Amino acid sequence: MSDEEAKTLQGIITIAQTLLLKERETAPITPALIAEKVEVASSLVAPGGGVDTAAAVRELIRRFSHWIGQDSTLVDDEGHVPWLVAARKRDWRYWQRYQGWLERKLSAAAVEGLDKSTDKILGLLEDPTREGSWDRRGLVVGHVQSGKTGNYSGLVCKAADAGYKIVIVLAGLHNNLRSQTQIRLEEGFLGYETSAAGDAVKLIGVGELDSDAEIRPNCATNRSNNGDFNTKVAQHYAISPEQRPWLFVVKKNKTVLERLLKWIRNHVADAVDATTGRRFVSNLPLLLIDDEADHASVDTGEQLFNPDGTPDDEHEPKAINSRIRKILHAFAKSAYVGYTATPFANIFIHRRNATSEEGPDLFPQSFIINLAAPSNYVGPARVFGLRTPDGRSGGLPLTRDVSDHVDGTGTAGWMPPKHNKEHVPLHAGLDQMPPSLREAVGAFVLACTARELRGQGDQHSSMLVHVTRFNLVQREVHRQVDAIVTRMRQKISRRVDHEAVVAELEALWRNDFEPTSAEIAESVPEPEGPPPMPSWEEILAALPEILSDIDVKMINGTAKDALDYAEERPKGLKVIAIGGDKLARGLTLEGLCVSYFVRTSKMYDTLMQMGRWFGYRPGYIDLCRLYTTADLTEWFGHIADASEELREEFDAMAASGAAPKDYGLKVQSHPVLMVTSPLKMRSAQPLFLSYSGSLVQTVAMHKDAARLRSNLAATDRLLSSMGPPTTKGPVRERDETPDEWRRSFLWEHVGSEAVLDFLAGYSTPAKAFRANSAVISDFVKKMNQVGELTSWTVVLLAEGQGRKPYKFPCGLELETLPSRGDRGVEGTYSIGVLTDPADEAIDMGRTEWARALEMTLAEWKPDPARNRVTPPKRPGGLKIRDVRGLGCPGIAPAPERGVLLLYPLAPEGAGADVLEYWKDPIIAFAISFPSSVTGVKVEYRVDHLLWETEYGQAD
């Protein structure tokens, strides 16, 4: 499709969408109505015909099928004066043109959702015309690659309309990310391209809709790679309250921020603090937006390092945190809004940290907003699914296992987990990449070709290769990848010695792409129907042209290559991007189709940020691939679950009217967050954790016979001490069909001494960061001191499929053993999930269970990014624990009631190697802790050396 044809098609879509929006109030939007309006629009834009109106119809069906869940908000209104009403928005022009520009590209639902969301955020800031001094601090939590930049671009437009005069956007640590953010804000807010000369080069984005010079914002930075804030240029700027708003897009860099701070104090400040002599700005309201707010802005004491291993003083968090705070403190009227997908470092900021020079720390004391994602967002829960006792379910078949990047020992080879900057990537002793990377490059070539044949050739396509943080090693990888692409291009274009390459690609197409696309079309049906699947013959014919368009680029601190997606060209960019930390955070890879990812970090926030493959993939999700290790797939699945758990906690607190400080206190003691950098958790001090209101389960067990034997013995002692079970085969009445555990045994009113003896005798692996028997035991003892967790329900769950009996030494006989398959994580017997959803409520009668379900439904709201589409039919675990520990109308609280669930797992699940020496059950356990208001916590000390060995360095 030519550039002119693409513009014509876009014009048809825009007009047809406008016509459909007018009719939406009176008639349902059907495919037939969409086709009718497309014909009307086509007759206006292209009366001569010759336009693929079917593509316009498909795009509009997709847009009008989107929906967005509701945002959740924690607010502290202390000192805040509500101000944003409809009358204030009547003459807003920055927002109006941004809205019009968005409607060209996005669904009406997405634009409406962004309008509501940015109204909410702006309304929680202060009225910029309000007299006196004020300071608002907030945090917006989105999903990775879900459109946070679009959200804060809308907020900038509305803030400028409302009267904020200075807008500073902190855009990552690197020049190319700052430049990319500058370009996005030029399109969405400024309306013109910026240049190093400081003049408006040409109108772009919103400027094409409204180019009135009267509202043209000023900008102190430009889009060039070194277009950051510069004092020499800034000397000529004069800012006064009457002028149009000023935009600054700057890096989180000590020198740049110091430069900006000095300029504000010397050229903008108009008042002096009588007590301290500090110069400040009294008359200009400031909005400071902190993109990737958990990275470098937080004073963690954590030192970042250059790729060559030397300390990077420019990116030292203490210095950056200090200067951000000083800039905010230099304004009498200031608003700070952080944006991130991984807010945990921000939650650990001390709320009372304040100095006379810097003001308060960056804790989001005023509000935290959890953004819901649109229904077409593809996030961790959709890629990896959610855990069930039978493994993960609901995920997409896009992951491909990588194991050939290391040799048989796992410590050497092409790209071993531990390597230095001098590492030479060799596979099988030769200067070549492993077969898995060769296949991934082939998959990218095929994805680009299929997108071209689907009419998406004018859109960008990218591949990510993220295997090392060292620039020198990246250079070697770049050379190898470039060589393979060049050879593929030469052989196929010239049709010389090309048979083997063509056969390789055909096998990949027929054995992988065709069946995967068919599976996704069935499991994730597109509202406009499945995208057309080209034949192999069509792919083969288009390959030479596609290969000639593919560039291989290295993206890091020293590379000259840059990803300029904004540059005009008739075709979309097709690029294989090889890099490290620059590709790990913030930098958007447009049209990301294939990722090859073997970095070793297992920290929650680092991994989430590295997952650049999450986002929007309209019309080509079936062509996307993620090549990674089984270990990392396991961890991504784990963090998808952890993220869901934390968002549920957030939703519950939002529904109860809690403030950000309440969530901060809750999250700081939450054991799931031990998968974030201990430095970001300020763990130079011990961590203090609470298990109240949480479910803990052993998903990793020892494999060695000695520990398996001692764990079985601890279980036998517990069974013996409790005497005969209260119930065999418990049955619980539910709303529809009862829950039954016909082969299981239940004991009631078991004293905590017996449970503590079991925990003392049970050994959990050192890497089981959450289900740590020693820490759990300490917690139970502390709760006993305040009269809680004193009376336990203990259940031995034996609901297996097979009929393998087992008799404990104490005499208790089981008809069968439950089974859980090993996930293949080295060193332990690791499973996906232990508990069945029904198990946690085994101690609850129908009334308690129904009340927990009622409370779950009251707080439930759809969120496609979290696989939440249909309302649940069972109560959520959090509400089960709330009803048990806190009670509810008609049900008294019982915080003394702990629930210990014992699972004697069939040893076959651990694998053939374990069966050679172990034939008895492998004991796993889960504990459902009732919610509590006591605030009891237990100390947990982090061994930093062990932590780094297991989870990798913080990025």
mmCIF file of N, CA and C in Angstrom, residues 617-691:
data_model
loop_
_atom_site.group_PDB
_atom_site.id
_atom_site.type_symbol
_atom_site.label_atom_id
_atom_site.label_comp_id
_atom_site.label_asym_id
_atom_site.label_seq_id
_atom_site.Cartn_x
_atom_site.Cartn_y
_atom_site.Cartn_z
ATOM 1 N N ARG A 617 -1.209 -5.618 19.685
ATOM 2 C CA ARG A 617 -0.766 -6.319 18.475
ATOM 3 C C ARG A 617 -1.957 -6.549 17.547
ATOM 4 N N PRO A 618 -2.622 -5.472 17.088
ATOM 5 C CA PRO A 618 -3.841 -5.648 16.278
ATOM 6 C C PRO A 618 -3.548 -6.325 14.947
ATOM 7 N N GLY A 619 -4.209 -7.437 14.708
ATOM 8 C CA GLY A 619 -4.097 -8.104 13.421
ATOM 9 C C GLY A 619 -2.841 -8.909 13.227
ATOM 10 N N TYR A 620 -1.972 -9.011 14.279
ATOM 11 C CA TYR A 620 -0.772 -9.830 14.090
ATOM 12 C C TYR A 620 -0.296 -10.515 15.366
ATOM 13 N N ILE A 621 -1.161 -10.638 16.368
ATOM 14 C CA ILE A 621 -0.758 -11.316 17.601
ATOM 15 C C ILE A 621 -0.342 -12.753 17.303
ATOM 16 N N ASP A 622 -0.959 -13.380 16.295
ATOM 17 C CA ASP A 622 -0.639 -14.770 15.976
ATOM 18 C C ASP A 622 0.751 -14.923 15.359
ATOM 19 N N LEU A 623 1.344 -13.812 14.896
ATOM 20 C CA LEU A 623 2.671 -13.853 14.275
ATOM 21 C C LEU A 623 3.787 -13.572 15.284
ATOM 22 N N CYS A 624 3.419 -13.206 16.516
ATOM 23 C CA CYS A 624 4.421 -12.823 17.515
ATOM 24 C C CYS A 624 5.025 -14.061 18.183
ATOM 25 N N ARG A 625 6.292 -13.939 18.552
ATOM 26 C CA ARG A 625 6.982 -15.035 19.217
ATOM 27 C C ARG A 625 7.878 -14.494 20.327
ATOM 28 N N LEU A 626 7.962 -15.258 21.413
ATOM 29 C CA LEU A 626 8.878 -14.956 22.506
ATOM 30 C C LEU A 626 9.795 -16.155 22.696
ATOM 31 N N TYR A 627 11.061 -15.982 22.338
ATOM 32 C CA TYR A 627 12.072 -17.019 22.537
ATOM 33 C C TYR A 627 12.777 -16.737 23.855
ATOM 34 N N THR A 628 12.620 -17.627 24.829
ATOM 35 C CA THR A 628 13.245 -17.417 26.135
ATOM 36 C C THR A 628 13.450 -18.761 26.824
ATOM 37 N N THR A 629 14.070 -18.739 27.987
ATOM 38 C CA THR A 629 14.379 -19.983 28.692
ATOM 39 C C THR A 629 13.165 -20.464 29.487
ATOM 40 N N ALA A 630 13.148 -21.766 29.779
ATOM 41 C CA ALA A 630 12.064 -22.334 30.589
ATOM 42 C C ALA A 630 12.038 -21.683 31.971
ATOM 43 N N ASP A 631 13.222 -21.367 32.477
ATOM 44 C CA ASP A 631 13.321 -20.739 33.793
ATOM 45 C C ASP A 631 12.653 -19.364 33.800
ATOM 46 N N LEU A 632 12.922 -18.578 32.754
ATOM 47 C CA LEU A 632 12.323 -17.249 32.691
ATOM 48 C C LEU A 632 10.826 -17.321 32.407
ATOM 49 N N THR A 633 10.400 -18.291 31.614
ATOM 50 C CA THR A 633 8.959 -18.469 31.401
ATOM 51 C C THR A 633 8.273 -18.745 32.731
ATOM 52 N N GLU A 634 8.914 -19.581 33.550
ATOM 53 C CA GLU A 634 8.395 -19.876 34.890
ATOM 54 C C GLU A 634 8.278 -18.593 35.713
ATOM 55 N N TRP A 635 9.324 -17.768 35.654
ATOM 56 C CA TRP A 635 9.314 -16.547 36.460
ATOM 57 C C TRP A 635 8.333 -15.513 35.940
ATOM 58 N N PHE A 636 8.204 -15.413 34.627
ATOM 59 C CA PHE A 636 7.202 -14.479 34.102
ATOM 60 C C PHE A 636 5.800 -14.908 34.509
ATOM 61 N N GLY A 637 5.564 -16.210 34.503
ATOM 62 C CA GLY A 637 4.276 -16.681 34.980
ATOM 63 C C GLY A 637 4.069 -16.334 36.442
ATOM 64 N N HIS A 638 5.124 -16.495 37.225
ATOM 65 C CA HIS A 638 5.037 -16.176 38.647
ATOM 66 C C HIS A 638 4.713 -14.695 38.869
ATOM 67 N N ILE A 639 5.376 -13.821 38.125
ATOM 68 C CA ILE A 639 5.114 -12.393 38.357
ATOM 69 C C ILE A 639 3.758 -11.978 37.812
ATOM 70 N N ALA A 640 3.242 -12.705 36.815
ATOM 71 C CA ALA A 640 1.866 -12.435 36.372
ATOM 72 C C ALA A 640 0.908 -12.702 37.531
ATOM 73 N N ASP A 641 1.147 -13.807 38.266
ATOM 74 C CA ASP A 641 0.312 -14.133 39.425
ATOM 75 C C ASP A 641 0.498 -13.113 40.544
ATOM 76 N N ALA A 642 1.760 -12.747 40.797
ATOM 77 C CA ALA A 642 2.044 -11.804 41.874
ATOM 78 C C ALA A 642 1.419 -10.444 41.572
ATOM 79 N N SER A 643 1.501 -10.031 40.311
ATOM 80 C CA SER A 643 0.922 -8.753 39.903
ATOM 81 C C SER A 643 -0.588 -8.765 40.116
ATOM 82 N N GLU A 644 -1.218 -9.873 39.763
ATOM 83 C CA GLU A 644 -2.664 -9.991 39.956
ATOM 84 C C GLU A 644 -3.024 -9.903 41.434
ATOM 85 N N GLU A 645 -2.237 -10.570 42.270
ATOM 86 C CA GLU A 645 -2.505 -10.553 43.702
ATOM 87 C C GLU A 645 -2.411 -9.142 44.268
ATOM 88 N N LEU A 646 -1.383 -8.395 43.849
ATOM 89 C CA LEU A 646 -1.202 -7.038 44.356
ATOM 90 C C LEU A 646 -2.289 -6.095 43.854
ATOM 91 N N ARG A 647 -2.719 -6.280 42.612
ATOM 92 C CA ARG A 647 -3.804 -5.437 42.103
ATOM 93 C C ARG A 647 -5.119 -5.756 42.819
ATOM 94 N N GLU A 648 -5.332 -7.017 43.167
ATOM 95 C CA GLU A 648 -6.518 -7.360 43.951
ATOM 96 C C GLU A 648 -6.470 -6.666 45.311
ATOM 97 N N GLU A 649 -5.301 -6.670 45.932
ATOM 98 C CA GLU A 649 -5.132 -5.992 47.213
ATOM 99 C C GLU A 649 -5.433 -4.503 47.062
ATOM 100 N N PHE A 650 -4.943 -3.926 45.966
ATOM 101 C CA PHE A 650 -5.173 -2.505 45.705
ATOM 102 C C PHE A 650 -6.664 -2.229 45.534
ATOM 103 N N ASP A 651 -7.344 -3.058 44.726
ATOM 104 C CA ASP A 651 -8.774 -2.866 44.498
ATOM 105 C C ASP A 651 -9.547 -2.929 45.813
ATOM 106 N N ALA A 652 -9.152 -3.879 46.669
ATOM 107 C CA ALA A 652 -9.844 -4.024 47.949
ATOM 108 C C ALA A 652 -9.660 -2.779 48.805
ATOM 109 N N MET A 653 -8.455 -2.230 48.827
ATOM 110 C CA MET A 653 -8.200 -1.041 49.638
ATOM 111 C C MET A 653 -8.887 0.181 49.039
ATOM 112 N N ALA A 654 -8.932 0.252 47.701
ATOM 113 C CA ALA A 654 -9.626 1.371 47.054
ATOM 114 C C ALA A 654 -11.116 1.336 47.403
ATOM 115 N N ALA A 655 -11.693 0.131 47.409
ATOM 116 C CA ALA A 655 -13.114 -0.001 47.732
ATOM 117 C C ALA A 655 -13.397 0.393 49.177
ATOM 118 N N SER A 656 -12.395 0.221 50.053
ATOM 119 C CA SER A 656 -12.608 0.546 51.470
ATOM 120 C C SER A 656 -12.288 2.001 51.793
ATOM 121 N N GLY A 657 -11.853 2.776 50.775
ATOM 122 C CA GLY A 657 -11.551 4.188 50.995
ATOM 123 C C GLY A 657 -10.198 4.437 51.621
ATOM 124 N N ALA A 658 -9.266 3.504 51.469
ATOM 125 C CA ALA A 658 -7.936 3.665 52.071
ATOM 126 C C ALA A 658 -7.131 4.747 51.348
ATOM 127 N N ALA A 659 -6.131 5.272 52.025
ATOM 128 C CA ALA A 659 -5.248 6.302 51.464
ATOM 129 C C ALA A 659 -3.943 5.647 50.996
ATOM 130 N N PRO A 660 -3.156 6.356 50.176
ATOM 131 C CA PRO A 660 -1.881 5.779 49.710
ATOM 132 C C PRO A 660 -0.980 5.299 50.839
ATOM 133 N N LYS A 661 -0.943 6.028 51.961
ATOM 134 C CA LYS A 661 -0.048 5.617 53.050
ATOM 135 C C LYS A 661 -0.467 4.267 53.627
ATOM 136 N N ASP A 662 -1.793 3.966 53.614
ATOM 137 C CA ASP A 662 -2.265 2.679 54.109
ATOM 138 C C ASP A 662 -1.779 1.551 53.206
ATOM 139 N N TYR A 663 -1.837 1.784 51.898
ATOM 140 C CA TYR A 663 -1.382 0.775 50.938
ATOM 141 C C TYR A 663 0.129 0.585 51.077
ATOM 142 N N GLY A 664 0.834 1.687 51.276
ATOM 143 C CA GLY A 664 2.276 1.608 51.448
ATOM 144 C C GLY A 664 2.648 0.721 52.622
ATOM 145 N N LEU A 665 1.968 0.914 53.746
ATOM 146 C CA LEU A 665 2.257 0.111 54.931
ATOM 147 C C LEU A 665 1.920 -1.354 54.688
ATOM 148 N N LYS A 666 0.802 -1.603 53.982
ATOM 149 C CA LYS A 666 0.375 -2.973 53.703
ATOM 150 C C LYS A 666 1.379 -3.661 52.783
ATOM 151 N N VAL A 667 1.747 -2.984 51.700
ATOM 152 C CA VAL A 667 2.615 -3.597 50.703
ATOM 153 C C VAL A 667 4.023 -3.811 51.247
ATOM 154 N N GLN A 668 4.479 -2.897 52.081
ATOM 155 C CA GLN A 668 5.837 -3.043 52.609
ATOM 156 C C GLN A 668 6.002 -4.325 53.415
ATOM 157 N N SER A 669 4.923 -4.841 53.966
ATOM 158 C CA SER A 669 5.033 -6.057 54.771
ATOM 159 C C SER A 669 4.537 -7.282 54.011
ATOM 160 N N HIS A 670 4.322 -7.137 52.698
ATOM 161 C CA HIS A 670 3.742 -8.222 51.914
ATOM 162 C C HIS A 670 4.839 -9.143 51.386
ATOM 163 N N PRO A 671 4.782 -10.439 51.680
ATOM 164 C CA PRO A 671 5.885 -11.316 51.289
ATOM 165 C C PRO A 671 6.082 -11.459 49.791
ATOM 166 N N VAL A 672 5.068 -11.173 48.989
ATOM 167 C CA VAL A 672 5.256 -11.319 47.545
ATOM 168 C C VAL A 672 6.317 -10.360 47.025
ATOM 169 N N LEU A 673 6.506 -9.242 47.709
ATOM 170 C CA LEU A 673 7.441 -8.236 47.204
ATOM 171 C C LEU A 673 8.888 -8.575 47.504
ATOM 172 N N MET A 674 9.139 -9.746 48.008
ATOM 173 C CA MET A 674 10.527 -10.140 48.148
ATOM 174 C C MET A 674 11.131 -10.477 46.795
ATOM 175 N N VAL A 675 10.333 -10.312 45.731
ATOM 176 C CA VAL A 675 10.874 -10.486 44.386
ATOM 177 C C VAL A 675 11.128 -9.130 43.752
ATOM 178 N N THR A 676 11.406 -8.136 44.539
ATOM 179 C CA THR A 676 11.921 -6.891 43.995
ATOM 180 C C THR A 676 13.279 -6.662 44.638
ATOM 181 N N SER A 677 14.041 -5.778 44.088
ATOM 182 C CA SER A 677 15.391 -5.577 44.599
ATOM 183 C C SER A 677 15.372 -5.249 46.089
ATOM 184 N N PRO A 678 16.124 -5.983 46.911
ATOM 185 C CA PRO A 678 16.145 -5.652 48.339
ATOM 186 C C PRO A 678 16.697 -4.255 48.583
ATOM 187 N N LEU A 679 17.491 -3.748 47.652
ATOM 188 C CA LEU A 679 17.991 -2.382 47.807
ATOM 189 C C LEU A 679 16.845 -1.387 47.684
ATOM 190 N N LYS A 680 15.939 -1.654 46.725
ATOM 191 C CA LYS A 680 14.795 -0.766 46.574
ATOM 192 C C LYS A 680 13.855 -0.884 47.758
ATOM 193 N N MET A 681 13.993 -1.984 48.502
ATOM 194 C CA MET A 681 13.172 -2.155 49.688
ATOM 195 C C MET A 681 13.877 -1.586 50.921
ATOM 196 N N ARG A 682 14.970 -0.841 50.683
ATOM 197 C CA ARG A 682 15.726 -0.233 51.784
ATOM 198 C C ARG A 682 16.180 -1.292 52.779
ATOM 199 N N SER A 683 16.609 -2.447 52.258
ATOM 200 C CA SER A 683 16.889 -3.539 53.180
ATOM 201 C C SER A 683 18.311 -3.541 53.694
ATOM 202 N N ALA A 684 18.959 -2.371 53.697
ATOM 203 C CA ALA A 684 20.125 -2.256 54.562
ATOM 204 C C ALA A 684 19.603 -2.510 55.978
ATOM 205 N N GLN A 685 18.299 -2.181 56.173
ATOM 206 C CA GLN A 685 17.602 -2.541 57.398
ATOM 207 C C GLN A 685 16.920 -3.889 57.166
ATOM 208 N N PRO A 686 16.574 -4.625 58.207
ATOM 209 C CA PRO A 686 15.840 -5.878 58.008
ATOM 210 C C PRO A 686 14.464 -5.582 57.396
ATOM 211 N N LEU A 687 13.928 -6.543 56.672
ATOM 212 C CA LEU A 687 12.555 -6.442 56.190
ATOM 213 C C LEU A 687 11.624 -6.920 57.293
ATOM 214 N N PHE A 688 10.443 -6.344 57.343
ATOM 215 C CA PHE A 688 9.443 -6.796 58.293
ATOM 216 C C PHE A 688 8.207 -7.204 57.512
ATOM 217 N N LEU A 689 7.881 -8.476 57.586
ATOM 218 C CA LEU A 689 6.824 -9.030 56.767
ATOM 219 C C LEU A 689 5.628 -9.435 57.612
ATOM 220 N N SER A 690 4.463 -9.396 56.966
ATOM 221 C CA SER A 690 3.250 -9.906 57.596
ATOM 222 C C SER A 690 2.611 -10.912 56.659
ATOM 223 N N TYR A 691 2.202 -12.037 57.193
ATOM 224 C CA TYR A 691 1.485 -13.026 56.391
ATOM 225 C C TYR A 691 -0.028 -12.891 56.549
#
